[in-house]
Coordinates of C-alpha atoms in Angstrom, one line a residue:
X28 CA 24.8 -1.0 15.3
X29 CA 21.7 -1.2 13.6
X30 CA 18.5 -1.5 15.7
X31 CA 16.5 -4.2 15.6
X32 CA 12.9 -3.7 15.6
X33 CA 10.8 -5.3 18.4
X34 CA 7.0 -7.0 17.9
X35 CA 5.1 -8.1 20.4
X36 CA 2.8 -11.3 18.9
X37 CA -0.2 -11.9 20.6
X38 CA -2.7 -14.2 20.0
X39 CA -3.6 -17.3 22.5
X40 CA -3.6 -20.4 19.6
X41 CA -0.1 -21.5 19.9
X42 CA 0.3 -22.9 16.4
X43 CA -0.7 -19.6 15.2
X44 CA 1.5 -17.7 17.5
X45 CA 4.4 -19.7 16.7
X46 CA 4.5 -19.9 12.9
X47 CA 4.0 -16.0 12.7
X48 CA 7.0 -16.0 15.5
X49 CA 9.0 -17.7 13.0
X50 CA 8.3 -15.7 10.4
X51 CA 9.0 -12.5 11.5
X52 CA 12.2 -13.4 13.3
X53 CA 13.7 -14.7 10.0
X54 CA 12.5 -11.6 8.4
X55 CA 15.2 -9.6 11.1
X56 CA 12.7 -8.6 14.1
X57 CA 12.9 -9.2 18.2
X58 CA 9.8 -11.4 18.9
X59 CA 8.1 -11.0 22.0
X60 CA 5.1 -13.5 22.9
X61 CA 1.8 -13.0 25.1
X62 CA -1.4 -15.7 24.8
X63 CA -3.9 -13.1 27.0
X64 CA -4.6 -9.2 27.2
X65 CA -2.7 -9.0 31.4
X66 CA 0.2 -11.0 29.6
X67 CA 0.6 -8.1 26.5
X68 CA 0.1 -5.3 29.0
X69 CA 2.7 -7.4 31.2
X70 CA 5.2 -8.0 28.2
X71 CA 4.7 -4.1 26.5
X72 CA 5.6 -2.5 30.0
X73 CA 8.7 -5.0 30.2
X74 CA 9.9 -4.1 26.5
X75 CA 8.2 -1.3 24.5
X76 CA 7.3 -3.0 21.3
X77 CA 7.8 -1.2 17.5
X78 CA 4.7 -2.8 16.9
X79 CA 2.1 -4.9 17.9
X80 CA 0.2 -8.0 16.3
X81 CA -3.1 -8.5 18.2
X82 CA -5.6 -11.2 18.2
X83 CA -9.0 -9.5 18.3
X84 CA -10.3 -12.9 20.1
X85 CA -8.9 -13.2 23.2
X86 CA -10.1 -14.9 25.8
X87 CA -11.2 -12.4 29.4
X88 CA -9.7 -8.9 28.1
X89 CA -10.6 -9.3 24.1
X90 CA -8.1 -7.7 21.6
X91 CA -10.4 -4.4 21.6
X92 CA -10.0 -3.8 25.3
X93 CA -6.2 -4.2 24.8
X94 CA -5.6 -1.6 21.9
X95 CA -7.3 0.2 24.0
X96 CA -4.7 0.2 26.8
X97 CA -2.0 0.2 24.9
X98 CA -2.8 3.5 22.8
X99 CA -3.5 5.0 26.6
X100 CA 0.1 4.4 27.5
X101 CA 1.1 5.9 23.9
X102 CA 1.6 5.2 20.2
X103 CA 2.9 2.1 18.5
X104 CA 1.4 0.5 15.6
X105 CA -1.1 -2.6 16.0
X106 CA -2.3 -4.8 13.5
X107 CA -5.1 -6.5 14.1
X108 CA -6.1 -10.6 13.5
X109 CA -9.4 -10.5 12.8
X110 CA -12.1 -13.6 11.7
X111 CA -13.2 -12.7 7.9
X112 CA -16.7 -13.4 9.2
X113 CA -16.4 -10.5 11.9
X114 CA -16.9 -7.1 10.0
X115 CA -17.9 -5.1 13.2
X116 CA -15.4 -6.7 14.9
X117 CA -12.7 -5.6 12.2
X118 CA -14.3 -2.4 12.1
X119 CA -14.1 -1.6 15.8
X120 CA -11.0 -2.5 15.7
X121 CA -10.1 0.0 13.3
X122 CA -12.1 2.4 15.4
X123 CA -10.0 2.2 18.7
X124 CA -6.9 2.8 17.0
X125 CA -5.8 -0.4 14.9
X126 CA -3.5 0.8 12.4
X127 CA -4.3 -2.5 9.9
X128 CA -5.6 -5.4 10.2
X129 CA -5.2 -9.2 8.1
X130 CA -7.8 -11.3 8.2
X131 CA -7.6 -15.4 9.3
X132 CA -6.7 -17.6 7.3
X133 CA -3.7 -15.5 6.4
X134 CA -0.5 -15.7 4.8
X135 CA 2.0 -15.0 7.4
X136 CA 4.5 -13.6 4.1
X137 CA 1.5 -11.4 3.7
X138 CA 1.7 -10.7 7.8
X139 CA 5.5 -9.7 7.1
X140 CA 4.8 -7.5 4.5
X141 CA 2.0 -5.8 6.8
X142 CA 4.4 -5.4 9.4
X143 CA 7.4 -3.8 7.1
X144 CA 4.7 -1.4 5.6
X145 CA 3.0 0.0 8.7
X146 CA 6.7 0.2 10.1
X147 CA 7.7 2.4 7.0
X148 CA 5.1 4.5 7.2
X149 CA 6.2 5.3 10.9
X150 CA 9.7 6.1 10.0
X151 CA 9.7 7.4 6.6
X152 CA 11.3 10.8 6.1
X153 CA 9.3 13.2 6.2
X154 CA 9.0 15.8 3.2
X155 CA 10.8 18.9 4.4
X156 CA 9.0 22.4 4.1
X157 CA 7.0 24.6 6.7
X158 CA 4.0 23.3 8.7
X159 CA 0.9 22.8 6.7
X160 CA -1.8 25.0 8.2
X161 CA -6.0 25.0 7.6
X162 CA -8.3 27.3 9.8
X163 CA -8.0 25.9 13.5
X164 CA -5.6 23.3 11.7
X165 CA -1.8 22.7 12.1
X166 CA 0.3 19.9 11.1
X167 CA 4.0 19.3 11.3
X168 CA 5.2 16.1 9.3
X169 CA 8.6 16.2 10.7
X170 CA 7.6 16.5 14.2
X171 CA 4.6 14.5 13.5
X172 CA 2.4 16.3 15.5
X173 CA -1.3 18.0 14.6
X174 CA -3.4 20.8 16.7
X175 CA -6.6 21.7 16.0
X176 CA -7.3 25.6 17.7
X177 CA -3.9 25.2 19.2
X178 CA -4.7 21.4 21.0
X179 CA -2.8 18.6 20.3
X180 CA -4.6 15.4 18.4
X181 CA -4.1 11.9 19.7
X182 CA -3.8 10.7 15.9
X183 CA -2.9 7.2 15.1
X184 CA -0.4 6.2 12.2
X185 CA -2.9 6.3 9.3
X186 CA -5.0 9.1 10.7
X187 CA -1.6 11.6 11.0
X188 CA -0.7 10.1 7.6
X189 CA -3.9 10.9 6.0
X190 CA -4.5 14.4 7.6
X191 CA -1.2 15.3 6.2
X192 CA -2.1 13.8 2.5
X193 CA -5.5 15.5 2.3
X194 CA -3.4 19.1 3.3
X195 CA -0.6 18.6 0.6
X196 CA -4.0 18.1 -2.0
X197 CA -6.4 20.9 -0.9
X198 CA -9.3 20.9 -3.1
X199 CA -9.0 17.6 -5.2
X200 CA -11.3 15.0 -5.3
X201 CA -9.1 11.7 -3.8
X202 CA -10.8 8.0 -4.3
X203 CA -10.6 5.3 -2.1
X204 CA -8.4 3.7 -4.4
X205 CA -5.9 6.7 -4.5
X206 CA -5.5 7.5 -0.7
X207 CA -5.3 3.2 -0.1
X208 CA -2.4 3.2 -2.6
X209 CA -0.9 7.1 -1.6
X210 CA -1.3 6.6 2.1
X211 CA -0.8 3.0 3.1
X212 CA 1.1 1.7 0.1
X213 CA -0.6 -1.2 -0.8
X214 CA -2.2 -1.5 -4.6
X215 CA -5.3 -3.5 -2.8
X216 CA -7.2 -4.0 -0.1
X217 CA -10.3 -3.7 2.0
X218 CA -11.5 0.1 0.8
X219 CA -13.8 -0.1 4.2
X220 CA -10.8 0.4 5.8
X221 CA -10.4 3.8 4.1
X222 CA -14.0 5.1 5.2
X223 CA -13.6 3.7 8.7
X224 CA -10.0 6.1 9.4
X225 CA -12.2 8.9 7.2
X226 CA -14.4 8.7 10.0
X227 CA -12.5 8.8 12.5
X228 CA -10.4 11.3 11.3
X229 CA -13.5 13.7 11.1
X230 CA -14.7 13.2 14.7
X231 CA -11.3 15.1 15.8
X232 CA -11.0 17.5 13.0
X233 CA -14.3 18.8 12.4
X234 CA -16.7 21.1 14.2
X235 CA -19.7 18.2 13.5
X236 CA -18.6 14.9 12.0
X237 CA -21.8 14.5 11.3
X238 CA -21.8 17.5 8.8
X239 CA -18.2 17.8 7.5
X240 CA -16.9 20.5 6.1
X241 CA -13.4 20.1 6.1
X242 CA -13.5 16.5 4.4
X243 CA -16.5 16.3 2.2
X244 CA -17.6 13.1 0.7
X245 CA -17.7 13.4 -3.2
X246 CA -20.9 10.9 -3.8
X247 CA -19.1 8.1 -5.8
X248 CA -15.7 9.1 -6.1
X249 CA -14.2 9.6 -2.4
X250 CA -13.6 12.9 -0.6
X251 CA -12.5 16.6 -0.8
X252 CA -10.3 18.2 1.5
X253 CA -11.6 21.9 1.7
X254 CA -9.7 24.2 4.2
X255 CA -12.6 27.0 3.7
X256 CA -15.7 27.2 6.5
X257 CA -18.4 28.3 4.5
X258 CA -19.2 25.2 2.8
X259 CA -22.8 25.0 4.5
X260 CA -24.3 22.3 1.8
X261 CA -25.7 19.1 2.6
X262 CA -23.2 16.0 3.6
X263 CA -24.1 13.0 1.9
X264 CA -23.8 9.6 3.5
X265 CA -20.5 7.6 3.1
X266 CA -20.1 4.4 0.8
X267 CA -20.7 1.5 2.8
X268 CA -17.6 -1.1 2.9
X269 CA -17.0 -3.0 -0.2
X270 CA -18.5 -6.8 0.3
X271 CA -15.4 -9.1 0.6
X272 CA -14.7 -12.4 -1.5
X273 CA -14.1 -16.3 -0.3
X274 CA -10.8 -16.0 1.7
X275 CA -7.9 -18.8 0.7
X276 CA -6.5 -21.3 3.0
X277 CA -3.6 -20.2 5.6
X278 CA -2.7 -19.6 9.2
X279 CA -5.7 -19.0 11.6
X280 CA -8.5 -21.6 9.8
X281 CA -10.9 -24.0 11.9
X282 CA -12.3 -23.6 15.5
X283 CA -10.4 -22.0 18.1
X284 CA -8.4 -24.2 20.4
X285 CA -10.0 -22.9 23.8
X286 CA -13.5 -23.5 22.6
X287 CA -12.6 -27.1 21.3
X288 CA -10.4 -28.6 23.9
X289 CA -7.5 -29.0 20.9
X290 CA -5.1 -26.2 18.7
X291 CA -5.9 -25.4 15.3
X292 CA -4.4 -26.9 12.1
X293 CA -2.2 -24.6 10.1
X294 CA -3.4 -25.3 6.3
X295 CA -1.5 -24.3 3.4
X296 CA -0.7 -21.0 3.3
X297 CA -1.2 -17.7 -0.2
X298 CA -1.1 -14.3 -0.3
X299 CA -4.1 -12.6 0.5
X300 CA -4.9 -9.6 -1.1
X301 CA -2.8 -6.7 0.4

């Protein structure tokens, strides 16, 4: 019998939760439903979700403080809702562990397609072959597990997957563009979102993030994996996130329902860029 996958939906507008509900069962998967941080925590103890969709907007425990609980009790994907407006938000997000996030108004086909993609990037096959080493560095994609001077990381999804990819391609330059479309599968999207798990990814890899050595930023064309230690040149600074466009109509538009007193309207819903 084949599994079924289990997400946990949370997000406290109950229009929103419910269409995206909808959605996603038709699409195959277990839905589980929380409108507050203590209720996730509640529901993810009760049933260990496959994957998480979080409202970063919560009212008491935000959407931050909840990722961050959950990846304390150990892995499992989250994709963040964010407000397009809300760039630090979506950023911190990404920062405490967020493995993607889709920004409101959204296409909840578009949420779907998230939610298959981060999914089957948990569970692919891995490659087979020995461990891939770098000085202090070992990674096993079949175990899926990385040490640095023999201590396990606490990697997310994209951070294991894009250690991995910058081991298999020692010493070549990689663009945004490549590692968005290599590493998360997706022929567009937010290229911020590549700098921001770069980032991240240096402050557990290397001796000072603040002076890489391991991943080097190639000044307008993305960044170099180089497993040797005497790389004492200067770091430059990273691109700054791309500036995004006017986003469509969909799920997740007007005021928020326990500001105003009333739910917000569902509008009409298109793919977003993905």
């Amino acid at each position: 019998m084949q599994h079924v996958r289990r997400i946990l939906v949370v997000d406290d507008d109950p229009t929103v939760a419910e269409v995206v509900t909808g959605y996603l069962e038709r699409a195959g998967f277990a839905v589980d439903r929380a409108e507050d941080g203590p209720g996730a925590l509640r529901a993810a103890g009760l049933h260990r979700p496959d994957l998480v969709v979080l409202d970063l907007m919560l009212p008491g425990m935000d959407g931050l403080q909840v990722c961050r609980e959950l990846r304390a009790r150990g892995p499992v994907p989250v994709i963040m809702l964010t407000a397009r407006s809300d760039e630090e938000e979506r950023i911190l997000g990404l920062e405490v562990g967020a493995d993607d996030y889709v920004t409101k108004p959204f296409s909840p086909r578009e949420l779907v397609l998230r939610v298959e993609s981060v999914l089957r990037r948990a569970t692919v096959a891995a490659q087979p072959g020995p461990p891939l080493r770098a000085p202090g560095l070992e990674v096993d994609p079949v175990g899926r597990r990385a040490t640095r001077e023999g201590r396990e990381l606490a990697l997310t999804l994209r951070e294991f997957d894009l250690l991995t990819y910058f081991l298999r391609h020692p010493g070549e330059v990689c663009g945004r563009e490549r590692l968005m479309r290599e590493v998360w599968g997706w022929e567009f999207g937010d290229l911020s979102t590549v700098t921001v798990h770069v980032r991240r990814l240096r402050s557990k890899v290397e001796d000072d993030p603040a002076a890489p050595r391991l991943i080097q930023t190639v000044w307008g064309a993305g960044y170099r994996f180089d497993p040797r230690r005497d790389d004492t040149g200067p770091h430059k600074n990273e691109p700054g996130p791309r500036h995004e466009e006017a986003a469509p109509r969909g799920i997740g538009t007007g005021p928020r329902h326990h500001e105003t007193g009333g739910p917000r309207q569902v509008g009409p819903t298109s793919t977003e860029k993905g």
